XYZ file of C-alpha atoms in Angstrom:
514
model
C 24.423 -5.278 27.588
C 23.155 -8.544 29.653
C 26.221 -11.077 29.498
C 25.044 -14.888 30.325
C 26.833 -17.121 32.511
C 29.304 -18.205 29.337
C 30.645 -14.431 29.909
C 30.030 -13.082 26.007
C 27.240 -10.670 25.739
C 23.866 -11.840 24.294
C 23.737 -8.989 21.346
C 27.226 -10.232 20.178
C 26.094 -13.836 19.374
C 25.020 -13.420 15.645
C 28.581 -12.863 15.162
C 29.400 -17.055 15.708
C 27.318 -16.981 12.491
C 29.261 -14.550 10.528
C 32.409 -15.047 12.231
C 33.801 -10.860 11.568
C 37.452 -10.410 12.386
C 38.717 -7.926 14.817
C 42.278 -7.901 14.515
C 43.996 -4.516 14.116
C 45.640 -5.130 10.688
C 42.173 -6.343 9.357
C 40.528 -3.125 10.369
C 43.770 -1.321 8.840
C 43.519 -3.792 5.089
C 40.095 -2.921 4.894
C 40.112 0.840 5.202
C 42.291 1.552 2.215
C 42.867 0.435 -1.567
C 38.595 1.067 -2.594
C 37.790 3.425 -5.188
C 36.123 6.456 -4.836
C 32.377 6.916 -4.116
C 30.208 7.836 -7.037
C 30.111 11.808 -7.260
C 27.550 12.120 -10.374
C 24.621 14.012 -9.393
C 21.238 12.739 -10.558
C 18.450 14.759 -12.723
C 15.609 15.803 -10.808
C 13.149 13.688 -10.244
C 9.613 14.141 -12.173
C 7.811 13.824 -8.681
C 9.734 17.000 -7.040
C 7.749 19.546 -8.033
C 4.664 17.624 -7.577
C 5.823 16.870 -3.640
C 6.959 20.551 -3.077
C 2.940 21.378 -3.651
C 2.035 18.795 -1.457
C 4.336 20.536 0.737
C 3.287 23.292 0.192
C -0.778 22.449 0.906
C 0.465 20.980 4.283
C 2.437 24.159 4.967
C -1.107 25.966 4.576
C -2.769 23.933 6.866
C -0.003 24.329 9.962
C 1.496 27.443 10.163
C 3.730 28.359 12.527
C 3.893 24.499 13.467
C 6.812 22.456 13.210
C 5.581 19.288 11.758
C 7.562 15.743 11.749
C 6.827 12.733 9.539
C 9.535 10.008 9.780
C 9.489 6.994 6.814
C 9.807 4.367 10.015
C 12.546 2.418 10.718
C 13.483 -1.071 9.452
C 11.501 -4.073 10.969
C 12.500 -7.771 12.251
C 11.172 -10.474 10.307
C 13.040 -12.878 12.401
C 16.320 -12.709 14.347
C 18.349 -10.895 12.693
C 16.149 -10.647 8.983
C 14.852 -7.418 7.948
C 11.781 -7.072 5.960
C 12.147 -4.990 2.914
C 11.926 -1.230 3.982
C 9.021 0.419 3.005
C 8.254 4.019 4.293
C 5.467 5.166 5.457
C 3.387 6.375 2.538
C 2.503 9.883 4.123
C 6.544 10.289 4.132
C 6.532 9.051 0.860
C 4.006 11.105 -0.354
C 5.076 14.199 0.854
C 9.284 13.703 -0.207
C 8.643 11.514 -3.497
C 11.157 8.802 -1.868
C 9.811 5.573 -3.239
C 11.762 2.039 -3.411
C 13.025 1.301 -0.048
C 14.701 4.658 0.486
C 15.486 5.708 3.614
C 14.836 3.577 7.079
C 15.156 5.972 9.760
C 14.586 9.259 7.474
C 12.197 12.034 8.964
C 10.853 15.014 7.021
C 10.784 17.809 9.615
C 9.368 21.125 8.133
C 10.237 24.150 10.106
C 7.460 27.163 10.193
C 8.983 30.832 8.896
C 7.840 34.149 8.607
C 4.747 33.800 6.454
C 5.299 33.562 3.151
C 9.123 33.464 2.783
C 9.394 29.399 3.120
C 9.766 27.041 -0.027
C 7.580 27.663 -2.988
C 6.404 31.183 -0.943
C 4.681 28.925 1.591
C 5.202 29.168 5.297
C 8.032 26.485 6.506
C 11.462 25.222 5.293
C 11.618 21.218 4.897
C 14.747 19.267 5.882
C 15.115 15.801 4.678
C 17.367 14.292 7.806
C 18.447 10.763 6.663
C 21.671 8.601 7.401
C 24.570 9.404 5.136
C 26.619 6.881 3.439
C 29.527 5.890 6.077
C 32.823 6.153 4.244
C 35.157 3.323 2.945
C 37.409 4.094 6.063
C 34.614 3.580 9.032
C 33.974 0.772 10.334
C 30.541 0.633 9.590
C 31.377 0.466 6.075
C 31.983 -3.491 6.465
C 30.622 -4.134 9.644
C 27.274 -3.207 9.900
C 25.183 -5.210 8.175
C 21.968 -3.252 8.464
C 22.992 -0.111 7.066
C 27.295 -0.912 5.635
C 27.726 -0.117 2.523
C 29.583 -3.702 2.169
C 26.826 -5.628 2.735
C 23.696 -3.627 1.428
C 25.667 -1.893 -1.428
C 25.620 1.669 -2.213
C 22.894 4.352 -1.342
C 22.742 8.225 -2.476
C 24.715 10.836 -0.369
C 23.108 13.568 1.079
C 23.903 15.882 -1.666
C 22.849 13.731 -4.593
C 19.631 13.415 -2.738
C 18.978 17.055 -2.677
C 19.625 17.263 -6.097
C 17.227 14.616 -6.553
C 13.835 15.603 -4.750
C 14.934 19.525 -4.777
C 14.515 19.721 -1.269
C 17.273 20.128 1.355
C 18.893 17.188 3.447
C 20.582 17.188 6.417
C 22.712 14.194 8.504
C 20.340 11.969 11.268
C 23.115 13.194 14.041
C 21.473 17.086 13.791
C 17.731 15.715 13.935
C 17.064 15.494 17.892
C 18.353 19.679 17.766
C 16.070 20.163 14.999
C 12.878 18.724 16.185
C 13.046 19.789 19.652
C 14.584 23.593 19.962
C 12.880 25.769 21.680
C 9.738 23.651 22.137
C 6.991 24.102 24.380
C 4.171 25.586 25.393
C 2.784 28.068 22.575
C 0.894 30.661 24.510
C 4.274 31.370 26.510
C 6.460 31.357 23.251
C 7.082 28.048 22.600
C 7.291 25.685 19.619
C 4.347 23.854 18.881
C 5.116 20.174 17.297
C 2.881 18.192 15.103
C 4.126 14.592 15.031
C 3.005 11.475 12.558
C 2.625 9.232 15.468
C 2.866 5.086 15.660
C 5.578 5.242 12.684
C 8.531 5.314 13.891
C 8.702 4.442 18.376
C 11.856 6.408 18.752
C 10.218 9.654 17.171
C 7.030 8.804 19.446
C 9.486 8.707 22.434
C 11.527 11.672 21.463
C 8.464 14.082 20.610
C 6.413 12.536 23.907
C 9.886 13.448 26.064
C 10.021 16.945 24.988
C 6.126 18.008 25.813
C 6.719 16.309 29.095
C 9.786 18.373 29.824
C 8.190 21.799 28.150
C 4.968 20.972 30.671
C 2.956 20.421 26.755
C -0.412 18.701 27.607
C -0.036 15.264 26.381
C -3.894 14.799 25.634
C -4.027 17.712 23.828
C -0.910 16.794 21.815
C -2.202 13.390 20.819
C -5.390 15.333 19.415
C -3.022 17.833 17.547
C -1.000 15.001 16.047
C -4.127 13.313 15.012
C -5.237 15.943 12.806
C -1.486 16.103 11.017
C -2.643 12.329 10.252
C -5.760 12.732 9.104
C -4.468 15.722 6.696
C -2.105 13.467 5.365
C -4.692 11.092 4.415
C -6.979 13.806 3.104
C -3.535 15.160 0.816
C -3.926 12.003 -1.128
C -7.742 12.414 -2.153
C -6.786 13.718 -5.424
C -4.140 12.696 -7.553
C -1.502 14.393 -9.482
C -0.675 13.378 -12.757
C 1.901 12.273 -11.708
C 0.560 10.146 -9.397
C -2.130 9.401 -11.716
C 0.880 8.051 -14.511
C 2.066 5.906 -11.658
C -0.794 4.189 -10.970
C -2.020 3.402 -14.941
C 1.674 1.573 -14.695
C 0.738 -0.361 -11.933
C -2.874 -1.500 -13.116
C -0.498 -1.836 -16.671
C 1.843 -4.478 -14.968
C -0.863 -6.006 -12.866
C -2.984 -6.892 -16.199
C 0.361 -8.268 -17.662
C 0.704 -10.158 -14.152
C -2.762 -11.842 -14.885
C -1.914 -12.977 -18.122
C 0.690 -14.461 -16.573
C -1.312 -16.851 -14.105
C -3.384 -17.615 -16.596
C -0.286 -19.263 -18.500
C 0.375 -20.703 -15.145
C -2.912 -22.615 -14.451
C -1.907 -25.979 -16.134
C 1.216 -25.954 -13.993
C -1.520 -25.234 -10.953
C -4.119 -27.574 -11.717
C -1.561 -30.598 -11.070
C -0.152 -29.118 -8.167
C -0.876 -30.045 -4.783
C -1.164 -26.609 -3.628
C -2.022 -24.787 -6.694
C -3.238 -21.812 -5.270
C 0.841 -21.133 -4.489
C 1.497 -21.842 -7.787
C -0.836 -18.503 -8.723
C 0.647 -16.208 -6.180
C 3.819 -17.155 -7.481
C 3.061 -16.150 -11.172
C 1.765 -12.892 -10.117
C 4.523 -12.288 -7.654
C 7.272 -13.226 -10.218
C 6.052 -10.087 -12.446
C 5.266 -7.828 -9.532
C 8.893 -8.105 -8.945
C 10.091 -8.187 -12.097
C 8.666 -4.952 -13.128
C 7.552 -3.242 -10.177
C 8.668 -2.951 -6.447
C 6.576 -5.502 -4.399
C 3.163 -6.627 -4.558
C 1.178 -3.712 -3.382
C -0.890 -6.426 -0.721
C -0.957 -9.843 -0.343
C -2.353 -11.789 -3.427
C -5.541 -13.274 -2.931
C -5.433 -16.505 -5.135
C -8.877 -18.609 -3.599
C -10.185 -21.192 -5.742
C -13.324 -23.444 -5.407
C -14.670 -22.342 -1.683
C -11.447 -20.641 -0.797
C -12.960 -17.993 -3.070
C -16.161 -17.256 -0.467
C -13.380 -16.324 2.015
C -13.012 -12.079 1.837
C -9.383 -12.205 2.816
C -8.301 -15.514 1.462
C -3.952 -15.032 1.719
C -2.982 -18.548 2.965
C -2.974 -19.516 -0.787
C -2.408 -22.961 0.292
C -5.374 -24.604 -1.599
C -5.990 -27.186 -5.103
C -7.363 -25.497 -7.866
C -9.479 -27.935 -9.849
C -11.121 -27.993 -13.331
C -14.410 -26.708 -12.741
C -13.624 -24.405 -9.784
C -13.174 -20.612 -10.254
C -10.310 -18.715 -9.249
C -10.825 -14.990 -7.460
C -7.919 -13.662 -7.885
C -7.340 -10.086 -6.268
C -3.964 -9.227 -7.122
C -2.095 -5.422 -7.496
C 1.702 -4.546 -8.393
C 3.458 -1.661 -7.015
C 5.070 0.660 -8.515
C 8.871 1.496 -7.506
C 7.145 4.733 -6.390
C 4.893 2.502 -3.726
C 1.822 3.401 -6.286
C -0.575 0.294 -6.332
C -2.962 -1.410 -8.598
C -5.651 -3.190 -7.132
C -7.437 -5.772 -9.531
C -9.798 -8.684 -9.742
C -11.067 -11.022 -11.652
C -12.978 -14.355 -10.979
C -11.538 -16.950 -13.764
C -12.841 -20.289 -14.808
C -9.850 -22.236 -13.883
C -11.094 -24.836 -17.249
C -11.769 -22.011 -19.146
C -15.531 -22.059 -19.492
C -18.118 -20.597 -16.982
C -20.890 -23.201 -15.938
C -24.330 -21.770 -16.270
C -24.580 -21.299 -12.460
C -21.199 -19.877 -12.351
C -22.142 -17.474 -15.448
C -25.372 -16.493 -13.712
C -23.651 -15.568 -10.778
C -20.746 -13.998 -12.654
C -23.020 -11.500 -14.863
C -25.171 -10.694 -11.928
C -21.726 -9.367 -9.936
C -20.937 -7.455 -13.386
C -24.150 -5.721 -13.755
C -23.841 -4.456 -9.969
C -20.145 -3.598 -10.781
C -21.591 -1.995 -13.962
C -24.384 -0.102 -11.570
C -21.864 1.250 -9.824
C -19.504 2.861 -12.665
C -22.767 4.132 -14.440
C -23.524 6.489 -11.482
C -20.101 7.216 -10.278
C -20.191 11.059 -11.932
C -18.471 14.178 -10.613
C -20.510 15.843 -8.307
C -22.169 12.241 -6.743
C -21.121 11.152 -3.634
C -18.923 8.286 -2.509
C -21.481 6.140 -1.102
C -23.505 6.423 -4.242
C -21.455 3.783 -6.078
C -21.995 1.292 -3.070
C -25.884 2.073 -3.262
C -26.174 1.705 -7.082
C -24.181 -1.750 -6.634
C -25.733 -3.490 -4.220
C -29.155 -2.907 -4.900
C -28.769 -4.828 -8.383
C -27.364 -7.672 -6.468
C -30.038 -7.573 -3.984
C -32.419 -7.502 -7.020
C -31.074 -10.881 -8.279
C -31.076 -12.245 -4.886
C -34.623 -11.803 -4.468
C -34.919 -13.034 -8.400
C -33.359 -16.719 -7.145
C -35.422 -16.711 -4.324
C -32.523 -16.446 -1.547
C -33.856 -13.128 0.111
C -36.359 -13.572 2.852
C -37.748 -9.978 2.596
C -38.309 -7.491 0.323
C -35.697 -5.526 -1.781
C -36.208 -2.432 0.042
C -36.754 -3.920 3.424
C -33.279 -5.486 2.492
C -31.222 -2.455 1.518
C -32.263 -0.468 4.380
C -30.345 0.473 7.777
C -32.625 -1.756 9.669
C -32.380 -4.669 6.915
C -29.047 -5.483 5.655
C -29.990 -8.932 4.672
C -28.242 -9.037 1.399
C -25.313 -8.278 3.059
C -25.163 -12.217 4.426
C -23.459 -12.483 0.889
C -22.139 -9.081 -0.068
C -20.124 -8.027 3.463
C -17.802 -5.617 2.383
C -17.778 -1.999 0.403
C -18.147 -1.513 -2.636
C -15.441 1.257 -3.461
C -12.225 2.439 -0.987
C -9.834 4.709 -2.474
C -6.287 3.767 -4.105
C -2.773 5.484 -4.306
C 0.202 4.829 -1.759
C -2.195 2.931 -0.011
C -4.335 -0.350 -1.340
C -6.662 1.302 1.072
C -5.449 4.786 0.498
C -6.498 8.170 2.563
C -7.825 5.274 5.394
C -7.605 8.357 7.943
C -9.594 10.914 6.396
C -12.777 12.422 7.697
C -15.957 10.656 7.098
C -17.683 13.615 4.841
C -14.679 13.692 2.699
C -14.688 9.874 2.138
C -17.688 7.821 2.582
C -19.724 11.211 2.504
C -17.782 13.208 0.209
C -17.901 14.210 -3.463
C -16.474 12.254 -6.545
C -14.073 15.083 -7.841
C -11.884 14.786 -10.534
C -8.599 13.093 -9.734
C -9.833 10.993 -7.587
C -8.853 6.984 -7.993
C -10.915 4.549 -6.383
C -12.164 0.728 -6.629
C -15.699 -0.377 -7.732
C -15.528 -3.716 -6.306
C -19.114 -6.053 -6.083
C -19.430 -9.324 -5.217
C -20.999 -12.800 -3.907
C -19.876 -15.605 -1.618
C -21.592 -18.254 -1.398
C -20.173 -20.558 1.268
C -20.078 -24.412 0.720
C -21.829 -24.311 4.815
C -24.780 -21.759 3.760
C -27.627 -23.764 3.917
C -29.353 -20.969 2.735
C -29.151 -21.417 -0.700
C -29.339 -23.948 -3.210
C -26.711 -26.382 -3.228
C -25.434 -25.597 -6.894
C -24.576 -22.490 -5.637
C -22.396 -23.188 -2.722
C -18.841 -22.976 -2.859
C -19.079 -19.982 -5.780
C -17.324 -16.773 -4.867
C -17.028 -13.987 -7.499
C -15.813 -10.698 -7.069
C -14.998 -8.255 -9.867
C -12.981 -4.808 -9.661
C -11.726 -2.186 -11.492
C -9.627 1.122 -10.494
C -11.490 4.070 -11.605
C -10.161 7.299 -12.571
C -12.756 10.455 -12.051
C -12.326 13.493 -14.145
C -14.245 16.171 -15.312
C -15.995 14.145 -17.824
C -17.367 10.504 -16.132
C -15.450 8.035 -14.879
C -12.808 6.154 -16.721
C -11.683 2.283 -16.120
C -7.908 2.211 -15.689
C -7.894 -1.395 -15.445
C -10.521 -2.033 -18.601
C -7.784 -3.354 -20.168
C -8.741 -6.837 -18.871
C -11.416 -8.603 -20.000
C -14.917 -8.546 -17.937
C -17.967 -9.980 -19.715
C -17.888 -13.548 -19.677
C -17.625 -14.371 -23.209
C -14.343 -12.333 -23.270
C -13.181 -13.836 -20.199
C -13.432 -17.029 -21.974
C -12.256 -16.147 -25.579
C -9.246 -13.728 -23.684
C -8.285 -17.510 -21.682
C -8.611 -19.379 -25.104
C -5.786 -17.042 -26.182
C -3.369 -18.033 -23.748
C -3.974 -21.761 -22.682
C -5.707 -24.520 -23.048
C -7.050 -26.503 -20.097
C -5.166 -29.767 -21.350
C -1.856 -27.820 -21.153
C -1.361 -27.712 -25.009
């Protein structure tokens, strides 16, 4: 431990903050006189069942192989500040521990005789977390990251078992478990499929054991690349479970809008409105969920023409819209993932409403041909070609339609940049990792949950168009359930046309602050 020239060691010095005693007869006061732990053991949780088939389809995919997907560890915001935990949804997904359970937890699943593993599937999975330290350790009041003093209480391993239905084990007995008898398969070793960049210490570990075992490290990283991209394929349909989840999220988002809309007199006299919005939206995403499920975009006036806009820092005015792109998650990590582009006075001008309605009919375009059996990219197709359609109505494109929408045009795309539709879940942009003909180039199928997301930005610097139109961003999405018979609009809930935009707004404020 590097000790400076004042002789006390540099990892002891947040202790002149909190100023812990060491004394003998403190350490002897504080291990006695508590009542006992909690020894209730909870119902089973609705997801188990539902995460012993994901299991289960992962078991399919890698048998024989000893896979290992850790939640990730708990990060530095700043000195000694944690950010909240949140695992990694893959770990999450495949355990059904949501909230901020468990920083350092790793789901190892060890590969049996076919067929005689969990559910009749072909491996045995071992949650390996950190127990609750007792009332008489040390850690119990000392350790501020993980004491039971100072982050309150968390479930024991038993009580977690009994909770997800699948076995647990203490973090001491997870280097044993991962690495016995690994090595080289073709001489009778243990093959290892790792969920890399998650947590550095299981990177380390993993990496230390094919060096040792002579495992070609190449070849590994390609191996553990395709335990990623499974995971991200796992999560291309939904459960109803998962399906439930997210209809609460988009549920508590649409409540979170109503909410900012209260909120815009407060944030039309504020210096930095925009704040004033996140903060509305953030207040119920916390109130009712577990986080937000991405930073809020809340970009009025130009700040709206800006994809990304999270600095949030801006006025909003009467006159100005407001795109606000907001989602709540769930306590089981679940997101929303909603927009809507407001009149921030409560009335549309006709430039804004011409704009507005031409990003609904593309958004409209896009839900009409989303059917089972389509493909992914047909949504994007269907969308943007209606808004290249009304470019080229104003004027604003400098070649044809067609000439614009092909691979060697792409004009439009000057003021449409992004995708139309990304997948949702875990993940605002769920199943990121999966293979390109089951994503982009795959098939709608039923349980699938995804965004249809148009828009136009119009920059207050784009000489390119007409001056009444610069400084007018509008984006509008929905999340979009597929089943067996069409699409259906989880978030229609929320007003779209611009008449009941306006008449939903009347409802809940008036401009003056009345």
């Amino acid at each position: 431990m590097p000790v400076t020239s004042e002789g006390q060691p540099l990892d002891d010095r947040n202790e002149n903050r909190s100023q812990r005693p060491k004394s003998d007869a403190f350490k002897a006061f504080m291990r006695g006189q508590w009542a006992a732990p909690s020894t209730t053991t909870p119902e089973e949780s609705p997801v188990a069942p539902h995460a012993a088939r994901r299991r289960r389809a992962l078991s399919d995919k890698f048998q024989g192989e000893r896979i290992v997907v850790p939640a990730g560890p708990l990060k530095v915001r700043s000195n000694d500040v944690d950010y909240r935990f949140r695992p990694h949804s893959g770990f999450a997904h495949l355990t059904g521990f949501g909230l901020d359970h468990e920083p350092d937890a790793v789901l190892v699943m060890e590969p049996t005789a076919e067929g005689t593993g969990d559910d009749g599937g072909h491996h045995h999975a071992t949650l390996y977390f950190r127990p609750l330290a007792g009332k008489d350790s040390e850690e119990f009041y000392s350790d501020a990251r993980y004491g039971e003093f100072w982050i309150g209480p968390r479930l024991n391993l038993s009580q977690v078992k009994a909770l997800l239905a699948l076995e647990t084990a203490d973090l001491s007995g997870l280097e044993v478990a991962i690495t016995k008898d690994a090595g080289v398969v073709n001489v009778g070793g243990m093959r290892i499929r790792l969920l890399r960049d998650v947590d550095l210490n299981m990177d380390a570990l993993v990496d230390t054991s094919r060096i040792n075992t002579s495992v070609d490290l190449e070849e590994s990283d390609t191996l553990d690349a395709a335990l990623t991209e499974a995971l991200s394929e796992l999560r291309l349909v939904k459960d109803a479970w998962e399906i439930e989840q997210m209809q609460h999220s988009v549920d508590t988002t649409i409540e979170g809008f109503h909410d900012v809309v209260k909120a815009l007199p407060r944030a039309m006299s504020h210096h930095r409105g925009e704040r004033v919005v996140e903060g509305a939206f953030f207040a119920k995403a916390r109130e009712e969920g577990n986080e937000l499920g991405y930073d809020t975009i809340a970009a009025a006036g130009n700040n709206a023409t800006v994809l990304h806009w999270i600095r949030n820092n801006g006025q909003v005015k009467s006159g100005d819209l407001l795109l606000l792109d907001a989602g709540v998650e769930a306590d089981s990590l679940y997101t929303a993932d909603v927009t809507r582009t407001l009149p921030v006075n409560g009335k549309y001008s006709d430039v804004q409403r011409k704009i507005y309605e031409a990003v609904l009919d593309a958004a409209d375009a896009g839900f009409a041909v989303a059917q089972p059996g389509k493909k992914f990219r047909d949504i994007h197709e269907a969308s943007v070609r209606v808004l290249a359609e009304r470019l080229a109505d104003w004027g604003l494109l400098p070649v044809s339609v067609e000439e614009a929408i092909s691979a060697d045009g792409q004009q439009h795309r000057r003021w449409m940049p992004h995708g139309t539709s990304h997948h949702l879940g875990l993940d605002v942009h769920d199943c990121s990792r999966a293979k390109r003909e089951l994503y982009l180039d795959g098939t709608l199928t039923p349980g699938m949950v995804f965004t249809i997301e148009p828009g136009l930005y119009f920059k207050d610097e784009d000489l390119a168009v007409p001056e009444e139109y610069r400084g007018i961003g509008v984006r509008i999405e929905d999340d979009i359930l597929m089943t067996e018979d069409g699409p259906i609009n989880l978030s229609a809930a929320l007003p779209r046309k611009a008449d009941d935009v306006e008449n939903w707004m009347a409802g809940i404020y008036s401009p003056s602050g009345e």
